[in-house]
Short mmCIF file of C-alpha atoms in Angstrom, two decimals:
data_model
loop_
_atom_site.label_atom_id
_atom_site.label_comp_id
_atom_site.label_asym_id
_atom_site.label_seq_id
_atom_site.Cartn_x
_atom_site.Cartn_y
_atom_site.Cartn_z
CA MET A 108 -10.85 -16.79 21.82
CA ILE A 109 -11.97 -13.10 21.99
CA ARG A 110 -11.95 -11.37 18.59
CA PHE A 111 -12.81 -7.93 19.70
CA ASP A 112 -14.66 -6.09 22.54
CA PRO A 113 -18.32 -5.18 21.38
CA ASN A 114 -18.37 -2.50 24.16
CA ARG A 115 -15.41 -0.71 22.51
CA LEU A 116 -16.88 -0.28 19.08
CA ARG A 117 -17.25 3.27 17.99
CA ARG A 118 -17.62 3.03 14.23
CA VAL A 119 -18.59 0.05 12.07
CA VAL A 120 -18.47 -0.27 8.23
CA ILE A 121 -20.72 -3.10 6.86
CA LYS A 122 -20.60 -3.93 3.20
CA ILE A 123 -23.21 -6.15 1.37
CA GLY A 124 -23.10 -7.30 -2.14
CA SER A 125 -25.81 -7.55 -4.94
CA SER A 126 -26.20 -11.29 -4.31
CA SER A 127 -27.15 -10.34 -0.64
CA ILE A 128 -29.85 -7.92 -1.91
CA VAL A 129 -31.28 -9.43 -4.97
CA LYS A 130 -31.93 -13.24 -5.58
CA GLU A 131 -31.08 -14.84 -8.85
CA SER A 132 -34.75 -14.44 -9.86
CA GLY A 133 -34.43 -10.71 -9.48
CA ARG A 134 -36.62 -10.53 -6.28
CA VAL A 135 -35.41 -8.40 -3.49
CA ARG A 136 -34.35 -10.30 -0.25
CA LEU A 137 -36.65 -7.92 1.76
CA GLY A 138 -36.49 -10.57 4.74
CA PHE A 139 -32.78 -10.08 5.15
CA LEU A 140 -32.73 -6.44 4.58
CA GLY A 141 -35.34 -5.91 7.18
CA GLN A 142 -33.14 -7.93 9.64
CA LEU A 143 -30.02 -5.94 8.62
CA VAL A 144 -31.74 -2.58 9.13
CA THR A 145 -33.05 -3.80 12.69
CA VAL A 146 -29.49 -4.97 13.67
CA LEU A 147 -27.99 -1.57 12.51
CA GLY A 148 -30.50 0.30 14.32
CA ARG A 149 -29.58 -1.41 17.59
CA LEU A 150 -25.92 -0.34 16.80
CA HIS A 151 -27.04 3.23 16.10
CA ARG A 152 -29.00 3.43 19.52
CA ARG A 153 -25.78 2.12 21.34
CA GLY A 154 -24.01 5.29 20.04
CA ILE A 155 -21.94 3.31 17.44
CA GLY A 156 -21.34 5.21 14.10
CA VAL A 157 -22.67 2.90 11.23
CA VAL A 158 -21.61 3.14 7.58
CA LEU A 159 -23.29 0.93 5.24
CA VAL A 160 -21.61 0.14 1.74
CA SER A 161 -24.30 -1.50 -0.57
CA SER A 162 -24.16 -2.93 -4.08
CA GLY A 163 -27.24 -3.79 -5.81
CA ALA A 164 -28.10 -0.86 -8.10
CA ILE A 165 -27.31 -2.63 -11.33
CA ALA A 166 -29.06 -5.92 -10.10
CA MET A 167 -32.24 -3.69 -9.24
CA GLY A 168 -32.06 -1.70 -12.30
CA TYR A 169 -31.82 -4.31 -15.00
CA THR A 170 -35.11 -5.84 -13.88
CA ARG A 171 -36.65 -2.11 -14.01
CA LEU A 172 -35.44 -1.63 -17.40
CA GLY A 173 -36.90 -5.01 -18.70
CA PHE A 174 -33.72 -6.89 -19.07
CA LYS A 175 -34.14 -10.71 -18.22
CA GLU A 176 -30.59 -10.83 -16.99
CA LYS A 177 -27.73 -8.42 -16.26
CA PRO A 178 -26.61 -6.95 -19.60
CA GLY A 179 -22.99 -7.40 -20.80
CA ASP A 180 -22.08 -4.05 -22.41
CA ILE A 181 -21.03 -1.25 -20.12
CA PRO A 182 -23.43 1.50 -21.41
CA SER A 183 -26.45 -0.63 -20.63
CA ARG A 184 -24.99 -1.58 -17.10
CA GLN A 185 -24.45 2.07 -16.40
CA ALA A 186 -28.03 2.86 -17.43
CA CYS A 187 -29.17 0.02 -15.04
CA ALA A 188 -27.07 1.54 -12.27
CA ALA A 189 -28.61 4.76 -12.65
CA ALA A 190 -32.22 3.42 -12.79
CA GLY A 191 -31.59 1.10 -10.03
CA GLN A 192 -29.91 3.38 -7.60
CA THR A 193 -33.00 5.44 -7.11
CA GLU A 194 -34.85 2.34 -6.33
CA LEU A 195 -32.20 1.00 -3.96
CA MET A 196 -32.16 4.21 -1.87
CA SER A 197 -35.98 4.42 -1.73
CA LEU A 198 -36.07 0.92 -0.41
CA TYR A 199 -33.50 1.63 2.26
CA GLN A 200 -35.05 5.00 3.21
CA LYS A 201 -38.43 3.13 3.77
CA LEU A 202 -36.77 0.23 5.77
CA PHE A 203 -34.75 2.58 8.01
CA GLU A 204 -37.58 4.87 8.50
CA THR A 205 -39.54 1.93 10.14
CA ASN A 206 -36.76 1.89 12.62
CA HIS A 207 -37.01 5.73 13.17
CA LEU A 208 -33.63 6.28 11.34
CA GLN A 209 -32.55 8.57 8.60
CA THR A 210 -30.20 7.73 5.82
CA ALA A 211 -27.86 9.72 3.37
CA GLN A 212 -26.75 8.66 -0.08
CA VAL A 213 -22.94 8.96 -0.91
CA LEU A 214 -21.75 7.79 -4.28
CA LEU A 215 -18.01 7.29 -4.68
CA THR A 216 -15.44 6.21 -7.28
CA ARG A 217 -11.86 5.05 -6.85
CA ASP A 218 -10.67 8.47 -8.13
CA ASP A 219 -12.57 10.14 -5.20
CA MET A 220 -10.44 8.02 -2.83
CA GLU A 221 -7.20 8.42 -4.72
CA ASP A 222 -7.22 12.39 -4.91
CA ARG A 223 -6.17 13.62 -1.50
CA ARG A 224 -8.49 16.50 -1.45
CA ARG A 225 -11.64 14.53 -2.54
CA TYR A 226 -10.64 11.90 -0.04
CA LEU A 227 -10.53 14.35 2.82
CA ASN A 228 -13.87 15.86 1.70
CA ALA A 229 -15.57 12.47 1.67
CA ARG A 230 -14.08 11.62 5.02
CA GLU A 231 -15.45 14.96 6.37
CA THR A 232 -18.70 14.39 5.02
CA LEU A 233 -19.23 10.90 6.27
CA LEU A 234 -18.10 11.89 9.90
CA LYS A 235 -20.49 14.82 9.78
CA LEU A 236 -23.41 12.64 8.64
CA MET A 237 -22.87 10.34 11.59
CA GLU A 238 -22.56 13.30 13.88
CA PHE A 239 -25.99 14.32 12.65
CA SER A 240 -27.22 10.72 13.60
CA LEU A 241 -27.66 9.82 9.93
CA ILE A 242 -26.56 6.36 8.49
CA PRO A 243 -24.52 6.98 5.21
CA ILE A 244 -25.19 4.40 2.61
CA ILE A 245 -22.37 4.28 0.15
CA ASN A 246 -22.25 2.71 -3.23
CA GLU A 247 -19.90 2.96 -6.39
CA ASN A 248 -21.00 5.62 -8.82
CA ASP A 249 -21.49 3.12 -11.33
CA SER A 250 -23.32 5.42 -13.74
CA VAL A 251 -20.03 7.23 -14.38
CA ALA A 252 -17.18 4.83 -13.38
CA VAL A 253 -16.28 2.30 -16.05
CA GLU A 254 -13.32 0.55 -14.30
CA GLU A 255 -15.25 -0.17 -11.19
CA ILE A 256 -18.22 -1.61 -12.97
CA GLN A 257 -16.11 -3.97 -14.83
CA TYR A 258 -14.39 -5.29 -11.91
CA GLY A 259 -16.51 -4.72 -8.79
CA ASP A 260 -14.73 -2.40 -6.42
CA ASN A 261 -17.22 -1.96 -3.50
CA ASP A 262 -15.03 -4.38 -1.35
CA ARG A 263 -12.17 -2.26 -1.82
CA ILE A 264 -14.03 0.97 -1.38
CA SER A 265 -15.58 -0.41 1.82
CA ALA A 266 -11.91 -1.00 3.22
CA LEU A 267 -10.90 2.52 2.14
CA VAL A 268 -13.92 4.03 3.84
CA ALA A 269 -13.31 2.05 6.98
CA GLY A 270 -9.89 3.67 6.93
CA ALA A 271 -11.03 7.08 6.26
CA VAL A 272 -13.51 7.21 9.07
CA ASP A 273 -11.14 5.33 11.46
CA ALA A 274 -13.52 2.35 11.89
CA ASP A 275 -13.06 -0.32 14.56
CA LEU A 276 -14.28 -3.13 12.44
CA LEU A 277 -15.20 -3.85 8.80
CA VAL A 278 -17.78 -6.52 8.21
CA LEU A 279 -17.93 -8.00 4.61
CA MET A 280 -21.35 -9.94 4.25
CA THR A 281 -21.57 -12.51 1.41
CA ASP A 282 -23.59 -15.55 0.37
CA VAL A 283 -21.26 -18.10 2.06
CA ASP A 284 -20.31 -18.49 5.65
CA GLY A 285 -16.84 -17.13 5.23
CA LEU A 286 -13.58 -18.43 3.59
CA TYR A 287 -13.21 -22.21 3.18
CA THR A 288 -10.00 -24.28 3.09
CA THR A 289 -10.75 -25.47 -0.46
CA ASN A 290 -13.30 -24.97 -3.14
CA SER A 291 -14.14 -28.62 -3.08
CA GLU A 292 -17.56 -29.24 -1.48
CA GLY A 293 -16.77 -32.67 0.12
CA ASN A 294 -13.76 -31.96 2.21
CA ARG A 295 -13.60 -28.22 2.98
CA SER A 296 -13.89 -26.54 6.26
CA LEU A 297 -14.57 -22.96 7.42
CA VAL A 298 -11.44 -20.80 8.38
CA PRO A 299 -12.42 -19.12 11.65
CA ARG A 300 -9.42 -16.82 11.98
CA ILE A 301 -6.51 -15.53 9.87
CA GLU A 302 -3.53 -13.76 11.63
CA ASP A 303 -0.96 -13.94 8.80
CA GLY A 304 -0.21 -15.48 5.30
CA MET A 305 -2.88 -13.41 3.44
CA ASP A 306 -1.29 -14.29 -0.04
CA ASP A 307 -1.45 -17.91 0.65
CA TRP A 308 -5.26 -17.66 1.52
CA LEU A 309 -5.90 -15.78 -1.75
CA LYS A 310 -4.93 -18.88 -3.67
CA VAL A 311 -7.94 -20.94 -2.42
CA CYS A 312 -10.60 -18.22 -3.43
CA GLY A 313 -13.33 -19.58 -5.63
CA PRO A 314 -14.98 -17.90 -8.77
CA ASN A 315 -17.29 -15.06 -8.73
CA GLY A 316 -21.08 -15.39 -8.28
CA SER A 317 -23.55 -14.53 -11.15
CA LEU A 318 -24.68 -11.37 -9.41
CA GLY A 319 -21.84 -10.38 -7.26
CA SER A 320 -18.81 -9.13 -9.01
CA GLY A 321 -16.32 -9.15 -6.34
CA GLY A 322 -15.91 -12.75 -5.28
CA MET A 323 -14.19 -14.00 -2.22
CA ARG A 324 -10.74 -12.95 -3.59
CA SER A 325 -11.74 -9.33 -3.56
CA LYS A 326 -12.99 -9.63 -0.02
CA LEU A 327 -9.70 -11.02 1.17
CA GLU A 328 -7.79 -8.33 -0.55
CA ALA A 329 -10.11 -5.74 1.27
CA ALA A 330 -9.50 -7.55 4.53
CA GLY A 331 -5.79 -7.55 3.86
CA LEU A 332 -5.82 -3.74 3.21
CA CYS A 333 -7.64 -3.24 6.49
CA ARG A 334 -5.29 -5.46 8.25
CA GLN A 335 -2.38 -3.09 7.11
CA TYR A 336 -4.55 -0.20 8.37
CA GLY A 337 -4.70 -1.74 11.84
CA ILE A 338 -8.50 -2.38 11.45
CA PRO A 339 -9.88 -5.95 11.98
CA CYS A 340 -12.31 -7.58 9.45
CA LEU A 341 -15.00 -10.17 9.45
CA ILE A 342 -16.30 -12.10 6.41
CA ALA A 343 -19.64 -13.61 7.15
CA LYS A 344 -23.04 -14.80 5.70
CA SER A 345 -25.66 -12.32 4.75
CA GLU A 346 -27.95 -13.09 7.47
CA GLY A 347 -29.39 -10.80 10.10
CA ALA A 348 -28.96 -13.34 12.87
CA VAL A 349 -25.36 -13.91 11.87
CA LEU A 350 -24.44 -10.17 11.85
CA ASP A 351 -26.19 -9.78 15.23
CA ARG A 352 -24.13 -12.67 16.53
CA ALA A 353 -20.84 -11.33 14.82
CA LEU A 354 -21.22 -7.87 16.48
CA ASN A 355 -21.67 -9.62 19.88
CA ASP A 356 -18.29 -11.27 19.09
CA GLU A 357 -19.69 -14.78 18.70
CA GLU A 358 -17.34 -16.87 16.65
CA VAL A 359 -19.05 -16.81 13.13
CA GLY A 360 -17.56 -16.30 9.72
CA THR A 361 -13.87 -15.62 9.17
CA TYR A 362 -12.19 -13.06 11.23
CA ILE A 363 -9.05 -11.44 10.04
CA VAL A 364 -6.99 -10.00 12.81
CA ALA A 365 -5.79 -6.41 12.53
CA GLY A 366 -1.96 -5.82 11.92
CA GLU A 367 0.00 -4.79 15.00
CA ARG A 368 0.26 -1.09 13.93
CA ARG A 369 -2.62 1.35 13.68
CA LEU A 370 -1.85 3.93 11.00
CA ASP A 371 -3.19 7.35 11.14
CA GLY A 372 -5.56 8.74 8.31
CA ARG A 373 -2.71 10.29 6.31
CA HIS A 374 -0.57 7.27 6.14
CA ARG A 375 -3.53 5.08 5.53
CA TRP A 376 -4.19 7.09 2.41
CA LEU A 377 -0.60 7.01 1.36
CA LEU A 378 -0.43 3.27 1.72
CA LYS A 379 -3.39 2.08 -0.12
CA ALA A 380 -5.80 4.88 -1.28
CA ALA A 381 -3.57 7.43 -3.02
CA GLY A 382 -3.26 7.31 -6.78
CA VAL A 383 0.48 6.12 -7.42
CA GLN A 384 2.24 8.08 -10.20
CA GLY A 385 5.71 6.46 -10.47
CA ALA A 386 8.39 4.71 -8.41
CA LEU A 387 11.79 5.03 -7.04
CA GLN A 388 14.31 2.20 -6.68
CA ILE A 389 16.64 2.32 -3.85
CA ASP A 390 19.77 0.65 -2.70
CA GLU A 391 20.22 -1.66 0.31
CA GLY A 392 21.67 1.13 2.51
CA ALA A 393 18.68 3.26 1.84
CA ARG A 394 16.26 0.44 2.59
CA LYS A 395 17.78 -0.20 5.94
CA ALA A 396 17.75 3.37 6.70
CA LEU A 397 13.92 3.45 6.01
CA VAL A 398 12.94 0.28 7.54
CA GLU A 399 15.44 -0.07 10.49
CA GLY A 400 16.43 3.45 11.06
CA LYS A 401 13.01 5.03 10.47
CA LYS A 402 14.86 7.66 8.42
CA SER A 403 13.88 10.05 5.43
CA LEU A 404 14.88 8.93 1.92
CA LEU A 405 17.93 10.82 0.74
CA PRO A 406 18.88 11.20 -2.89
CA LYS A 407 22.08 9.29 -2.41
CA GLY A 408 20.05 6.08 -1.98
CA VAL A 409 17.97 6.34 -5.12
CA ILE A 410 19.29 4.38 -7.98
CA GLY A 411 16.32 4.41 -10.19
CA VAL A 412 13.39 6.52 -11.31
CA GLU A 413 10.38 5.18 -13.07
CA GLY A 414 7.44 7.30 -14.50
CA ASP A 415 6.98 10.93 -15.23
CA PHE A 416 5.62 12.72 -12.13
CA ALA A 417 5.48 16.04 -10.55
CA ARG A 418 6.74 17.31 -7.24
CA GLY A 419 4.10 16.32 -4.70
CA ALA A 420 3.17 13.05 -6.50
CA VAL A 421 2.80 9.79 -4.53
CA VAL A 422 5.37 7.20 -5.65
CA ARG A 423 6.24 3.53 -4.74
CA ILE A 424 9.49 2.96 -3.12
CA LEU A 425 11.06 -0.41 -4.43
CA ASP A 426 14.23 -2.24 -3.23
CA ALA A 427 16.91 -3.52 -5.56
CA ASP A 428 14.75 -6.55 -6.25
CA GLY A 429 11.71 -4.67 -7.20
CA ARG A 430 9.82 -5.44 -3.95
CA GLU A 431 7.79 -2.67 -2.52
CA VAL A 432 9.29 -1.07 0.56
CA GLY A 433 6.74 1.76 0.99
CA ARG A 434 5.25 4.72 -0.54
CA GLY A 435 5.65 8.47 -0.02
CA VAL A 436 5.19 12.14 -1.38
CA VAL A 437 8.15 13.25 -3.47
CA ARG A 438 9.90 16.63 -3.00
CA TYR A 439 11.23 16.62 -6.59
CA ASN A 440 9.81 15.74 -9.97
CA ALA A 441 10.88 12.74 -12.02
CA ALA A 442 13.28 14.69 -14.22
CA ASP A 443 15.07 16.34 -11.37
CA LEU A 444 15.25 13.08 -9.37
CA SER A 445 16.96 11.47 -12.43
CA ARG A 446 19.60 14.21 -12.18
CA ILE A 447 20.09 14.06 -8.36
CA ARG A 448 19.94 10.47 -7.74
CA LYS A 449 23.14 8.94 -6.06
CA CYS A 450 24.03 12.47 -5.02
CA TYR A 451 24.53 13.83 -1.70
CA GLY A 452 21.96 16.59 -0.25
CA TYR A 453 24.60 19.40 -0.24
CA GLU A 454 25.07 18.76 -4.05
CA ILE A 455 21.42 19.40 -5.06
CA THR A 456 21.69 23.19 -5.34
CA GLY A 457 24.73 22.90 -7.53
CA ILE A 458 23.04 20.39 -9.86
CA LEU A 459 19.56 21.90 -10.18
CA GLY A 460 20.16 25.61 -9.31
CA TYR A 461 17.77 25.31 -6.38
CA THR A 462 16.58 23.02 -3.55
CA PHE A 463 13.41 21.83 -1.84
CA GLY A 464 15.51 20.28 0.93
CA ASP A 465 17.98 17.52 1.49
CA GLU A 466 15.32 14.63 1.47
CA VAL A 467 13.65 13.15 -1.60
CA ILE A 468 10.81 11.93 0.69
CA HIS A 469 10.50 13.14 4.18
CA ARG A 470 9.75 10.77 6.96
CA ASP A 471 6.50 12.43 7.76
CA ASN A 472 5.27 11.74 4.19
CA LEU A 473 6.45 8.10 3.98
CA VAL A 474 4.62 4.80 5.04
CA LEU A 475 6.24 1.47 4.99
CA ALA A 476 4.59 -1.53 3.51
CA GLN A 477 3.64 -4.32 5.84
CA SER A 478 1.70 -7.53 5.40
#
């Protein structure tokens, strides 16, 4: 079964984890990295924009700083990240130069992707680098980001980057062949394709590796995010030959089919990247108006307000049972919404003394959730 058309790829995001770069012994996997750069070079010469999301700074840094194993405390890990990042980029620069390619370093945090202005700045920078024929190499800014360093966010960041640059494919490379049906060695089999049921597959994910901090679960979550964006994702083994075969649409790894809709950049940001600051609970009539009627959210349908947010904040929209219906940008702050909920639009001015319009969230600033 055809997964995607290699001849129609315009932009590809490829993510590799720490265990793909550094062995348990602390030695760098130069053979794999050389193969990786060769494959990316071929893509580049075909006119395909390439973004590489790479972990590995901490793993390279702790050996440089004299640790026998990755330290447990956050400040030491951040020091390792700072020391290892320069070594990691120096290695990449040398490898890519042998293929007559230039690279550029981009360090991101979750906050960079949640803030709309910084998200757009990152997007424009990445697109301009590719326009200049450079290959952006992205890593978490682990020397300053505490939450990411604790939980390993490069899988998620790679999915957000894929959405930001409007990629046609995200490839998540790992130290196994893909997703297996079970963690048991004896009777498991590789899952070649996922079209639905992402929540069910998350239940069979195994524990994290000693060097990689994301694990299969975070890869599936990233793939699910891309699926909602309308971008396909492939989870495959960290071998150059495997990547080469995958990008020629041979059946390797686990392929997660894109969702039926393909969101534009703003709605991608709203759905998964934006920092959520509160929630609105709506009644069944409002839910139907949003989902079936494709309407804006009116104050009459709002039955609950959660959080203390300002006008222009991104909030979750929940149905009466607490399930997420979508997300959107509110026209009124939390205090005002608590006063005008269950009211008609024409009553807003009489209650508040002013109005920003009849809609709580306009349809253009709203995106529906979809698995």
